[in-house]
Every structure is written in C-alpha cells, then in structure tokens.
Coordinates of C-alpha atoms in Angstrom, one line a residue:
X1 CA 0.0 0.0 0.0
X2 CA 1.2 3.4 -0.2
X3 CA 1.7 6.2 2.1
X4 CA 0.9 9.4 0.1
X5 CA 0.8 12.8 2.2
X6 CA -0.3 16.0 0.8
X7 CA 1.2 19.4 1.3
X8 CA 1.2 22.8 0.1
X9 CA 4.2 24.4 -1.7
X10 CA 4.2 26.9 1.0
X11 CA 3.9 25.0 4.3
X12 CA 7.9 24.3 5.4
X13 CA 9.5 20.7 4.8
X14 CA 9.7 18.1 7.7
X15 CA 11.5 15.0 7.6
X16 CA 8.2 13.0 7.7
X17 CA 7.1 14.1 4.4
X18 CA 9.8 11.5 2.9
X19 CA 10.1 11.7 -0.9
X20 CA 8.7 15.1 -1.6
X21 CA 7.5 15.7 -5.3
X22 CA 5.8 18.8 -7.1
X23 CA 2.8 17.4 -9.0
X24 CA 2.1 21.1 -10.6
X25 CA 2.7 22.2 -14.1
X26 CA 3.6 25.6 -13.0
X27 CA 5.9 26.8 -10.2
X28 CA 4.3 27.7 -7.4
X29 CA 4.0 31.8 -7.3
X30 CA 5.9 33.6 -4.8
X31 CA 8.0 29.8 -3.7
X32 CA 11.7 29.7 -3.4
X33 CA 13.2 27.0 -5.1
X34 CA 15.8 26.4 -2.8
X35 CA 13.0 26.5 0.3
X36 CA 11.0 23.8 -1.4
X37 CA 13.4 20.7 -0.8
X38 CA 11.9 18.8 -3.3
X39 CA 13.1 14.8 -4.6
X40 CA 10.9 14.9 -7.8
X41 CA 9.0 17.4 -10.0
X42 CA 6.2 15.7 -11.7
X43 CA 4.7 18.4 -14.0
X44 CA 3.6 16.0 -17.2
X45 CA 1.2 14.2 -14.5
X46 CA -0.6 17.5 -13.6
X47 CA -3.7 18.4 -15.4
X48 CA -3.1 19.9 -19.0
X49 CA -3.0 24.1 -19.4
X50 CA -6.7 23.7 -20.9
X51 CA -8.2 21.9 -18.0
X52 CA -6.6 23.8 -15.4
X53 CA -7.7 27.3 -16.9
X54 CA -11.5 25.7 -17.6
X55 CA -11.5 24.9 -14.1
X56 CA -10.1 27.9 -12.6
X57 CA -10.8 27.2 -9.0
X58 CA -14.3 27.2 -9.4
X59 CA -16.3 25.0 -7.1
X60 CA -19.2 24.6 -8.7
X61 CA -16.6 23.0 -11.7
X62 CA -14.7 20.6 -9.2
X63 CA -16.8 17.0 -10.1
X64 CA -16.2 17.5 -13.6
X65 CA -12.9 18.6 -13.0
X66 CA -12.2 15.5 -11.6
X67 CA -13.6 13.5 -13.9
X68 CA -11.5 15.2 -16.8
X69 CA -8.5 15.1 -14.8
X70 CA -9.1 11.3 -14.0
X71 CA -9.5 10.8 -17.9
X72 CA -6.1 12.6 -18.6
X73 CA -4.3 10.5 -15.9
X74 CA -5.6 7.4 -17.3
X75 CA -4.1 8.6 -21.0
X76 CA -0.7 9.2 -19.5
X77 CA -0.3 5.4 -18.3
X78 CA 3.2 6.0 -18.4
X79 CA 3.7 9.2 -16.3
X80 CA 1.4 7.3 -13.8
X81 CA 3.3 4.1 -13.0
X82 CA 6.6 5.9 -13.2
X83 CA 5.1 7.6 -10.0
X84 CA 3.4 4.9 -8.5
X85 CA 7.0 3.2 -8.8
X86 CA 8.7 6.3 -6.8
X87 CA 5.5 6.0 -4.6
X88 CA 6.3 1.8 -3.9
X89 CA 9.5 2.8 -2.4
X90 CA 8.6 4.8 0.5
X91 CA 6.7 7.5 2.0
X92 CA 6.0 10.4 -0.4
X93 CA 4.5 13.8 -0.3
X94 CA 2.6 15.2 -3.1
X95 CA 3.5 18.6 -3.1
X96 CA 1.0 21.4 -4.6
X97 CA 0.1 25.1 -5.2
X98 CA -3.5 25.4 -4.8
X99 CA -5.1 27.3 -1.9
X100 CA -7.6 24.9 -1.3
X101 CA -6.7 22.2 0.7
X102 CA -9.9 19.8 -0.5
X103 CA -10.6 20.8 -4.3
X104 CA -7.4 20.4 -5.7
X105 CA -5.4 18.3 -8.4
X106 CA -2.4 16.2 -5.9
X107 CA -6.3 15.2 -3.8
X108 CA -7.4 13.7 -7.3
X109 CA -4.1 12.2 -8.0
X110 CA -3.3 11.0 -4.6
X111 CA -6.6 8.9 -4.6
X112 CA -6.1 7.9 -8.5
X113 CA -2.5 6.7 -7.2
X114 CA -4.5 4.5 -4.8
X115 CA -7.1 2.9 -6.2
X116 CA -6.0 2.3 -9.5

C-alpha cells in the first residue's frame, strides 16, 4: 500500500514528508526553489494548461474537473506508473500550489495513485 501525504508548496519541509514531489505544471508563485526541498517534479502528470484554466478554482466545476482530470491521468499510463514506482519505495509527499486544501489536483491524484 502506499503512504501518500499532501502538502502545500508553502507550508515548510519536515522529515516525515519522505520523498517530496511537485505534482504542478507551474511553479508555485511567490516559492523559493531552494526553500522547497523537493526529490521529484512531476509536472507531465498535472492536469493539461486547458483543463486547469477551464477549471479555474471554481467550485461549482470541481466533479467535472475530476472526472476530466481522471480521464487525462488514465491517457498518461506512463507518467502514472513511473510515479506509482517512486510512490512503492517509501513514503512520499505530493507537493501542490493550490489554496484549497480539499478541491485540488495532488487530492485527485493521490486517490487515483490508490485505487488504480
């Protein structure tokens, strides 16, 4: 099974986060890259420019944004394994920009991770 955290770009790294990998397209705004102490950056796996602008952090869009996101990660087989490989090997924390803690793309890919 694995152990998946989730954190935001701008919360501070702790030990316990373990591998520690950017799932964004985009660099986080106003983030140091030498504050982020990240293993891994991931950004073919995020969801494509088109559905993130659609989606825009619009609530209302979230359960269709999910389903299109799902549909993308299950077109990128390859990008998928190739995490769920770096996943296998020990604890890892999905690292991402959003604001919102619930409605974002590393919650989608975290549980995608899981149960597929």
């Amino acid at each position: 099974m694995y152990q998946i955290g989730l954190k935001r770009a701008y919360d501070a790294p702790h030990p316990e986060d373990g591998i520690r990998i950017l799932v964004e397209r985009l660099w986080p705004r106003g983030v140091s890259r030498d504050k982020t102490a990240l293993d891994h950056r991931t950004k073919d796996i995020a969801p494509s420019a088109e559905l993130r602008k659609w989606y825009g952090h619009v609530p209302e869009k979230w359960p269709e944004f999910q389903e299109r996101y799902r549909m993308e990660l299950t077109e990128n087989a390859a990008a998928v394994t190739e995490l769920r490989n770096i996943c296998a090997t020990s604890p890892v924390t999905f690292i991402y920009g959003a604001k919102d803690e619930l409605r974002n793309s590393a919650t989608v890919l975290r549980a995608y991770v899981i149960a597929n």
